[in-house]
Amino acid sequence: MMMAALLGEPTVSAAGTQPAVSEPCDLRFGGTGDEVPVSFRRHVIPLASRLGCSSRECHGSFQGQGELRLSLFGYDFEMDHQALTAENDERIDRNHPENSLILKKATLQEKHRGKKRMDVGSWEYNVFLNWIKSGAHNDAETSGAFLKLEILPSQIQFLRSGELVELKVLAHWDNGDVEDVTGMTRFQTNDESVATVDKRGVVTAVGSGDTHIVAFYDNGVAPVEVLIPWDSELARKYPALRTRTEIDRLVLAKLSRLGIVPSEVCGDEDFLRRVRLDLTGTLPTPDEVMRFLHDPSPGKRQAKIEMLLNTPEYAAWWATRLCDFTGNNNQQMPERNFRNEFSTQWWEWIHQRITQNVPYNQIVRGIVLASSRSSPQESFEVYATEMSGYLQKNEPGSFADRPSMPHFWARRNVRTADEKALSISHAFLGVRIECAQCHKHPFDQWTQQDFSQFKDFFEPVRFGRNPADNPKQTGKSYASILAEIEESTGYDRKMGTNRKAFDEEIKRRVAMGEPVPWQEVFVDQRFSGSPTLKNPNQKRRLNTRVLTPKLLGGEAVMLATYSDPREPLMDWMEDRENPYFSRAFVNRVWAHYFHRGLVEPADDMNLANPSVNEPLLDYLAGGFIESGFDMKWLHREILTSDTYQRSWRPNDSNRYDERNFSRMILRRLPAEVVHDAIQQATAPSSEISHMPSKIDGRAIGVKSSILSANTRNGLGYALNVFGKPERLNNCDCERSNQPTLLQTIYTRNDPDVLTAVTGKEGRTYRWADEIREQLRSSAPAQNKRADRKSIQSELQKVRVAYQDHTKNKPVPPEDPDPAAQQRYRKSMRQYQNQLQALKEERDNLVSRLESPSADSPTSQNQVALEKAINEVFLRTLSRLPLSHEFQNAMHDIHSAPNAADALSELLWALLNTKEFLVNH
C-alpha cells in the first residue's frame, strides 16, 4: 500500500506519557477464546451499526424488520438491549450461544433478508459470541462516558490519484481508556469524485480537489480533510503572492496546497457594482459610477465601503436579511386583523438597531428574551393600551423603541416547545436538529434525549392569555375588556355570530389607541424550576413540572435561580466559547457575499459537514466576538479583502475551483434586488439619484415582508418568481437564487416590466418618456462644432497616452526565479489590459468623428443619442459600453424608424442580459 501521508503526532496525556492504546479490533477479537471482555455499548452496538443492522433500511427503520426493531444508528442502548434479549425469544441463547438467532441470521446459517453480514469465526462474529457467553449484559451505565473520537492522520495530502491512506480511529473514554475502534467505525466521504473510503477506513485518492472523510462511532463524529492538488508541481513550487489581509492569508494558505493561483483583483467597475448590490441591495447610479471611475485616490474602495455602511439602504437590506433568518412572515402573525402591522413592526425593530449599529448579540437578546409586557408587574390594561398606541391613527408610538421584540414567539407556526427549539437553533445557532426529534442525528452528536432536554427551555414560553393575570389588579383585565366588546357588538364566540361587528369594533378601538384584548408572549410560571409557585387566580397549588433543560453540547441547567428559562440559554449563546452562535452568523454573512458559505449549506453546521476553511471561520468568528459582535466590523473585514474583490474571470489553475474562493463566482441577484434594479434602471433622471436612499416602497425594505407569495401580479408575484423566501420553514434553502424559465418570461414579457421600460401609457413617468421628450426638443440644425473640437482634443490626448504606454512595455527578467517570473507575468497582463482599454477608447473617438457631423442636419440628435446610449449601459450594467457595443447600438438606433423606441428596446435588451441579472 502506497502511503501519501504520515500519522499525526501521538496524543500525550496530562502526565506526559502516551496513553495505552488497545490493539486493532481484528487482533483483539480475532482469537477463539472468550477471555477478551466485550462491552455492549463500546463494541456490540457500534459494530451492529457498522454492519448496517441499525440502519434505516434494516432494523433501524421505524417499523423494524423481521419483528426486530433497533434504534436508528444505535444510540438508545436500553431499547436495543431489550429488543435483543427479550424473553421467550431465540435471538439470544445464553445456554447455547452459537445457536443465537442474531449469529445464525447474520452468517446466513438461517434465511436472512438482510443478507450475509459476517463469517462464522470472524472477529466480528467473536464480538457477538463472546458478549452472549459473558451473559449479554447492558453495561451502558457502567462502561464510562465517551469523550471524543480521534482520527489519525488528522489530515491527508495526496499527490496524485490512486494513492492510499489507511485511517486509524481512537475512542477516548473518561476513565482514561483509549481504544482502537477502526473496525467498529462507519465511514463516509463527502465527495466521491475526490476520494473514496471503504469499510476498513482505507482512503483512495480519485480526483483533484478537496473533501472530508467522516468517521462515526458511538456518539462521536470526526472529519478528516483530504486534498489532492489540481497542479502538483504548482503546489510544490507555489509563487510568493502578496496578501493584504488575514482573510487573504488564510485563503491563500489552502490554495497553495491545492496548487491554485487566485484570479487578479477585479476592476473598479466590477467592484463598485458588486459591493453596491451585495452590501446595500442597490445598483450604483450612473453619476456614482462615473465619479468612482474618475476618482484617482488609492483608498477609494475602502472609503466607498465606509460610505455604504452608513446609508439607509444598507440598514434596510440587512434588516430584510435578518428577517429572513428569524422568520418574519406576515401570514404567521397571530392577530389576523393586524398581521401586516405586526410584520412591519418586526422589520422596523430590527431596522432601527442596524441603523444604530447595535451589536448583533444585543439584537438577538432582545428577541430571545422578549415578553410582551415590560415587566411582570405591569397591568394588562397598561400593556394593552401600549400595544394599541403603536397602531393608533394619530401620532402612533414607535414599536422600534421597545427594548424587546416578542413577535418572534407569537407566530402561529411557533407554538409548541418543539417548534420553538427548532426555530431558535436554526435562526441563531445555524443547526438543524429536526432529526433528533425522533432518533439519533445521523450526522451529529445530538440524540433524542438531547433534543428533549433542549426544548425544555421553551416549555414555559407561551403566547395567548396570561393565566397569571390578576383580576384584582388596578385597571381592566383581558377578560373584562373582551366581555365589554362582546356585549357591545353582540358577538357570540361559540356560535360565531356578529364576528364582523366584533372585528370592526376592535379596529375602531385600536385606531383610537384604546385597549383591546391583545394576546401576549409570557413565561408561564407553572413550568418552572421551582414547584412551589401558585397561580394568583387559584387558591390551590398547581400541578407543576420541574424542568432541567440542557444546552446543546453543554450542561444541564437548574431553573430555580432564573425567572425566565431563556436567560441561561442566551448567556450560553453569548459566551465566547459557544461553538455555534458567532460562527453561524459569520457563516451566513460569508455565504451572502460569496456563492456559498464556509460551511455549506450555511444553516447546517454539523460535525459531518465541516468548514472548507476551518482556520478562516475561526478567525472571523473570534474577531466578531472581539469586536463586540459589531456587524459593521464583519462586513468591513470581508469586503476590504482581496478575496472578496477577486475577478470572476478564471485563470488556468482555478478554472474548476468553486469551493475555495480563488475567484468570484457569478451569482444571480436576490429577488428583492432584481425588482428594485429594474425599477431604478427605468426611472427618470429626476428620481434615480434619490432612489438608493429612498426606502419606502422598495422591495429591499419592509414591503417585501408583508406581501403574499401567492399573488399573481405586481411586486409579490415578481418576488415569488425570483425566489424570495416565504420564511415558513427553518431552512435558508427557502431563498432560491437559481435561474428559471419563468424568470426569463417575466423580464421579457411581464406587463409591469414592459411598461417600466417603454413608459408609454404608464401610470408613472419613466426614463423612456424623458428621453422621448429630449429627442423631440433637440434642434435639428444646432451648431455642434464645439463638441467636435472636444472630441478631436480628447482623441489627441488618447493617441499620446497610447504612444507613451507602448514605450513602457515590461521587459522579461533574466532571473529564472519563479517570483520574478510571476511579477513579470502580472505586469504584462496589466500592460496589455491598459493597452486594450486605450485602443478601445481611441477607436470609439475615431468612430464618433467619422460618423455624420454633429452639426449636420442628417444627424440632428447625434450627441443626445450618444449620451443616451452611455446612460443605458450605466443604468443597467454600471459601466460604459465597449466600442463594438456602442457601434452596434448606434447602428440599430439609426436603422430604427423611431430613435426613442430604439433606445427603449436597448434598455429592454440589457435588462434581459445575464450581466444585468447576476452579480459579478
CSV table of C-alpha atoms in Angstrom, one decimal, residues 24-262:
chain,number,residue,atom,x,y,z
A,24,PRO,CA,-6.9,-3.2,16.5
A,25,CYS,CA,-10.3,-5.0,16.5
A,26,ASP,CA,-9.2,-7.8,14.3
A,27,LEU,CA,-6.3,-8.7,16.6
A,28,ARG,CA,-8.1,-8.1,19.8
A,29,PHE,CA,-11.2,-10.2,18.9
A,30,GLY,CA,-9.7,-12.5,16.3
A,31,GLY,CA,-9.0,-15.4,18.6
A,32,THR,CA,-11.4,-18.2,19.5
A,33,GLY,CA,-11.2,-17.8,23.3
A,34,ASP,CA,-13.6,-15.8,25.3
A,35,GLU,CA,-11.0,-14.1,27.6
A,36,VAL,CA,-11.3,-10.8,25.8
A,37,PRO,CA,-14.1,-8.7,27.6
A,38,VAL,CA,-16.8,-7.4,25.3
A,39,SER,CA,-18.8,-4.3,26.0
A,40,PHE,CA,-22.4,-3.9,24.9
A,41,ARG,CA,-22.0,-0.1,24.5
A,42,ARG,CA,-18.4,0.1,23.3
A,43,HIS,CA,-18.4,-2.9,21.0
A,44,VAL,CA,-21.7,-4.7,20.2
A,45,ILE,CA,-23.8,-1.6,19.3
A,46,PRO,CA,-21.2,0.2,17.3
A,47,LEU,CA,-20.4,-3.0,15.4
A,48,ALA,CA,-24.0,-3.6,14.7
A,49,SER,CA,-24.3,-0.1,13.3
A,50,ARG,CA,-21.2,-0.5,11.1
A,51,LEU,CA,-22.6,-3.8,9.8
A,52,GLY,CA,-25.8,-1.9,8.8
A,53,CYS,CA,-28.1,-3.7,11.2
A,54,SER,CA,-29.4,-0.5,12.8
A,55,SER,CA,-29.6,1.5,9.5
A,56,ARG,CA,-32.9,2.9,8.3
A,57,GLU,CA,-33.0,0.2,5.6
A,58,CYS,CA,-32.8,-2.6,8.1
A,59,HIS,CA,-33.8,-3.0,11.8
A,60,GLY,CA,-33.3,0.7,12.4
A,61,SER,CA,-36.4,1.7,10.4
A,62,PHE,CA,-39.5,2.8,12.4
A,63,GLN,CA,-41.2,-0.5,11.5
A,64,GLY,CA,-38.1,-2.6,12.1
A,65,GLN,CA,-37.5,-5.8,10.1
A,66,GLY,CA,-38.4,-9.4,11.0
A,67,GLU,CA,-40.1,-8.4,14.2
A,68,LEU,CA,-36.8,-6.8,15.4
A,69,ARG,CA,-36.6,-3.1,15.8
A,70,LEU,CA,-33.3,-1.3,16.9
A,71,SER,CA,-32.8,2.3,17.5
A,72,LEU,CA,-31.7,4.2,14.3
A,73,PHE,CA,-27.9,4.4,14.3
A,74,GLY,CA,-27.8,2.5,17.6
A,75,TYR,CA,-27.7,5.0,20.4
A,76,ASP,CA,-30.7,4.0,22.5
A,77,PHE,CA,-28.8,1.3,24.4
A,78,GLU,CA,-31.7,0.3,26.7
A,79,MET,CA,-34.1,-0.1,23.8
A,80,ASP,CA,-31.7,-2.1,21.8
A,81,HIS,CA,-30.7,-4.3,24.7
A,82,GLN,CA,-34.4,-5.1,25.4
A,83,ALA,CA,-35.0,-5.8,21.8
A,84,LEU,CA,-32.1,-8.3,21.5
A,85,THR,CA,-32.6,-10.0,24.8
A,86,ALA,CA,-36.4,-10.2,25.0
A,87,GLU,CA,-37.7,-13.2,27.0
A,88,ASN,CA,-39.1,-16.1,25.0
A,89,ASP,CA,-37.0,-15.1,22.1
A,90,GLU,CA,-34.4,-17.1,20.2
A,91,ARG,CA,-32.2,-14.1,19.3
A,92,ILE,CA,-30.0,-14.6,22.3
A,93,ASP,CA,-29.4,-18.1,23.7
A,94,ARG,CA,-27.2,-17.8,26.8
A,95,ASN,CA,-27.1,-21.6,27.3
A,96,HIS,CA,-26.0,-22.3,23.8
A,97,PRO,CA,-24.6,-19.0,22.4
A,98,GLU,CA,-23.7,-20.5,19.0
A,99,ASN,CA,-27.4,-21.1,18.4
A,100,SER,CA,-28.4,-17.5,19.0
A,101,LEU,CA,-30.5,-16.2,16.1
A,102,ILE,CA,-28.5,-13.0,15.7
A,103,LEU,CA,-25.5,-15.1,14.9
A,104,LYS,CA,-27.2,-17.6,12.6
A,105,LYS,CA,-29.0,-15.0,10.5
A,106,ALA,CA,-26.0,-12.6,10.2
A,107,THR,CA,-23.9,-15.6,8.9
A,108,LEU,CA,-26.7,-17.0,6.7
A,109,GLN,CA,-26.9,-20.2,8.7
A,110,GLU,CA,-30.6,-19.3,8.6
A,111,LYS,CA,-32.5,-17.3,6.0
A,112,HIS,CA,-31.9,-13.6,6.4
A,113,ARG,CA,-33.5,-10.9,4.2
A,114,GLY,CA,-30.6,-8.6,5.2
A,115,LYS,CA,-28.1,-10.9,3.5
A,116,LYS,CA,-24.8,-12.1,5.0
A,117,ARG,CA,-23.2,-9.7,7.4
A,118,MET,CA,-20.2,-11.7,8.7
A,119,ASP,CA,-18.5,-15.0,8.6
A,120,VAL,CA,-18.5,-17.7,11.3
A,121,GLY,CA,-15.3,-17.4,13.2
A,122,SER,CA,-14.5,-13.9,12.1
A,123,TRP,CA,-13.6,-11.3,14.7
A,124,GLU,CA,-17.0,-9.6,14.2
A,125,TYR,CA,-18.6,-13.0,15.0
A,126,ASN,CA,-16.5,-13.4,18.1
A,127,VAL,CA,-17.6,-10.0,19.4
A,128,PHE,CA,-21.3,-11.0,19.5
A,129,LEU,CA,-20.5,-14.6,20.6
A,130,ASN,CA,-18.3,-13.5,23.5
A,131,TRP,CA,-20.8,-10.9,24.6
A,132,ILE,CA,-23.5,-13.6,24.7
A,133,LYS,CA,-21.2,-16.0,26.6
A,134,SER,CA,-20.5,-13.4,29.2
A,135,GLY,CA,-24.2,-13.0,29.9
A,136,ALA,CA,-25.3,-10.5,27.3
A,137,HIS,CA,-25.4,-7.7,29.8
A,138,ASN,CA,-26.1,-4.0,29.1
A,139,ASP,CA,-23.1,-2.0,30.5
A,140,ALA,CA,-24.1,1.4,29.1
A,141,GLU,CA,-24.3,2.9,32.6
A,142,THR,CA,-21.0,1.4,33.8
A,143,SER,CA,-18.8,1.5,30.8
A,144,GLY,CA,-17.9,5.1,31.3
A,145,ALA,CA,-18.6,8.3,29.3
A,146,PHE,CA,-17.5,8.7,25.8
A,147,LEU,CA,-15.2,11.8,25.5
A,148,LYS,CA,-14.1,12.2,21.9
A,149,LEU,CA,-13.1,10.5,18.6
A,150,GLU,CA,-9.6,10.9,17.3
A,151,ILE,CA,-8.6,10.1,13.7
A,152,LEU,CA,-5.0,9.6,12.5
A,153,PRO,CA,-3.8,11.1,10.4
A,154,SER,CA,-5.7,14.3,11.1
A,155,GLN,CA,-5.2,15.5,7.6
A,156,ILE,CA,-4.4,13.8,4.3
A,157,GLN,CA,-2.5,15.5,1.4
A,158,PHE,CA,-2.3,13.2,-1.6
A,159,LEU,CA,-0.1,14.0,-4.6
A,160,ARG,CA,-1.9,12.0,-7.3
A,161,SER,CA,-4.9,9.8,-8.0
A,162,GLY,CA,-4.7,6.2,-6.9
A,163,GLU,CA,-2.7,6.8,-3.7
A,164,LEU,CA,-4.0,5.2,-0.5
A,165,VAL,CA,-4.0,6.1,3.2
A,166,GLU,CA,-5.3,3.8,6.0
A,167,LEU,CA,-7.1,5.7,8.8
A,168,LYS,CA,-6.8,4.8,12.4
A,169,VAL,CA,-9.7,5.7,14.8
A,170,LEU,CA,-9.2,6.0,18.5
A,171,ALA,CA,-12.1,6.3,21.0
A,172,HIS,CA,-11.3,8.2,24.2
A,173,TRP,CA,-13.3,7.4,27.4
A,174,ASP,CA,-13.5,9.3,30.7
A,175,ASN,CA,-11.7,6.6,32.7
A,176,GLY,CA,-8.6,7.1,30.5
A,177,ASP,CA,-9.2,4.1,28.2
A,178,VAL,CA,-8.1,4.7,24.6
A,179,GLU,CA,-9.4,2.0,22.2
A,180,ASP,CA,-8.6,1.4,18.5
A,181,VAL,CA,-12.1,1.2,17.1
A,182,THR,CA,-11.3,1.5,13.4
A,183,GLY,CA,-13.1,-1.8,12.7
A,184,MET,CA,-16.3,-0.7,14.5
A,185,THR,CA,-16.4,2.7,12.8
A,186,ARG,CA,-18.7,3.8,10.0
A,187,PHE,CA,-17.0,5.9,7.3
A,188,GLN,CA,-18.4,8.1,4.6
A,189,THR,CA,-16.9,10.5,2.0
A,190,ASN,CA,-18.4,13.9,1.4
A,191,ASP,CA,-17.3,13.8,-2.3
A,192,GLU,CA,-16.7,10.6,-4.1
A,193,SER,CA,-15.2,12.4,-7.1
A,194,VAL,CA,-12.2,13.5,-4.9
A,195,ALA,CA,-11.7,10.5,-2.5
A,196,THR,CA,-13.5,7.3,-1.5
A,197,VAL,CA,-13.2,5.2,1.7
A,198,ASP,CA,-14.0,1.6,2.3
A,199,LYS,CA,-15.4,-0.1,5.5
A,200,ARG,CA,-11.8,-0.7,6.7
A,201,GLY,CA,-11.1,3.1,6.7
A,202,VAL,CA,-8.8,2.9,3.6
A,203,VAL,CA,-9.0,6.2,1.7
A,204,THR,CA,-8.3,6.2,-2.0
A,205,ALA,CA,-7.5,9.4,-4.0
A,206,VAL,CA,-9.7,9.7,-7.0
A,207,GLY,CA,-9.5,13.2,-8.5
A,208,SER,CA,-8.3,16.7,-7.8
A,209,GLY,CA,-9.9,18.9,-5.2
A,210,ASP,CA,-10.7,18.7,-1.5
A,211,THR,CA,-13.3,17.0,0.7
A,212,HIS,CA,-13.7,15.3,4.0
A,213,ILE,CA,-13.8,11.7,5.2
A,214,VAL,CA,-16.2,11.4,8.2
A,215,ALA,CA,-16.0,8.7,10.8
A,216,PHE,CA,-18.9,7.7,13.1
A,217,TYR,CA,-18.5,5.8,16.3
A,218,ASP,CA,-20.8,5.8,19.4
A,219,ASN,CA,-21.7,9.5,19.8
A,220,GLY,CA,-18.6,10.7,18.1
A,221,VAL,CA,-18.4,12.2,14.6
A,222,ALA,CA,-15.0,13.3,13.3
A,223,PRO,CA,-14.0,14.6,9.9
A,224,VAL,CA,-10.6,14.3,8.2
A,225,GLU,CA,-9.7,16.8,5.4
A,226,VAL,CA,-8.4,15.3,2.2
A,227,LEU,CA,-6.7,17.3,-0.5
A,228,ILE,CA,-5.4,16.4,-4.0
A,229,PRO,CA,-3.7,19.3,-5.8
A,230,TRP,CA,-5.1,20.5,-9.1
A,231,ASP,CA,-1.4,21.1,-10.1
A,232,SER,CA,1.1,19.1,-8.0
A,233,GLU,CA,4.1,21.0,-9.5
A,234,LEU,CA,2.5,24.4,-8.8
A,235,ALA,CA,1.7,23.3,-5.2
A,236,ARG,CA,5.3,22.2,-4.7
A,237,LYS,CA,6.7,25.5,-6.1
A,238,TYR,CA,4.0,27.9,-5.3
A,239,PRO,CA,4.8,31.5,-6.1
A,240,ALA,CA,5.1,34.2,-3.4
A,241,LEU,CA,1.9,36.2,-3.6
A,242,ARG,CA,1.1,39.3,-1.6
A,243,THR,CA,-1.7,39.1,1.0
A,244,ARG,CA,-3.2,42.3,2.3
A,245,THR,CA,-5.5,40.9,5.0
A,246,GLU,CA,-5.7,37.9,7.3
A,247,ILE,CA,-8.6,36.6,5.2
A,248,ASP,CA,-6.4,36.6,2.2
A,249,ARG,CA,-3.6,34.9,4.0
A,250,LEU,CA,-5.8,32.1,5.2
A,251,VAL,CA,-7.5,31.6,1.9
A,252,LEU,CA,-4.1,31.6,0.1
A,253,ALA,CA,-2.7,29.1,2.6
A,254,LYS,CA,-5.2,26.5,1.4
A,255,LEU,CA,-5.0,27.5,-2.3
A,256,SER,CA,-1.2,26.9,-2.2
A,257,ARG,CA,-1.8,23.3,-1.0
A,258,LEU,CA,-4.2,22.8,-3.8
A,259,GLY,CA,-1.9,24.2,-6.5
A,260,ILE,CA,-4.4,27.0,-7.3
A,261,VAL,CA,-3.4,30.6,-8.1
A,262,PRO,CA,-6.2,33.1,-7.4
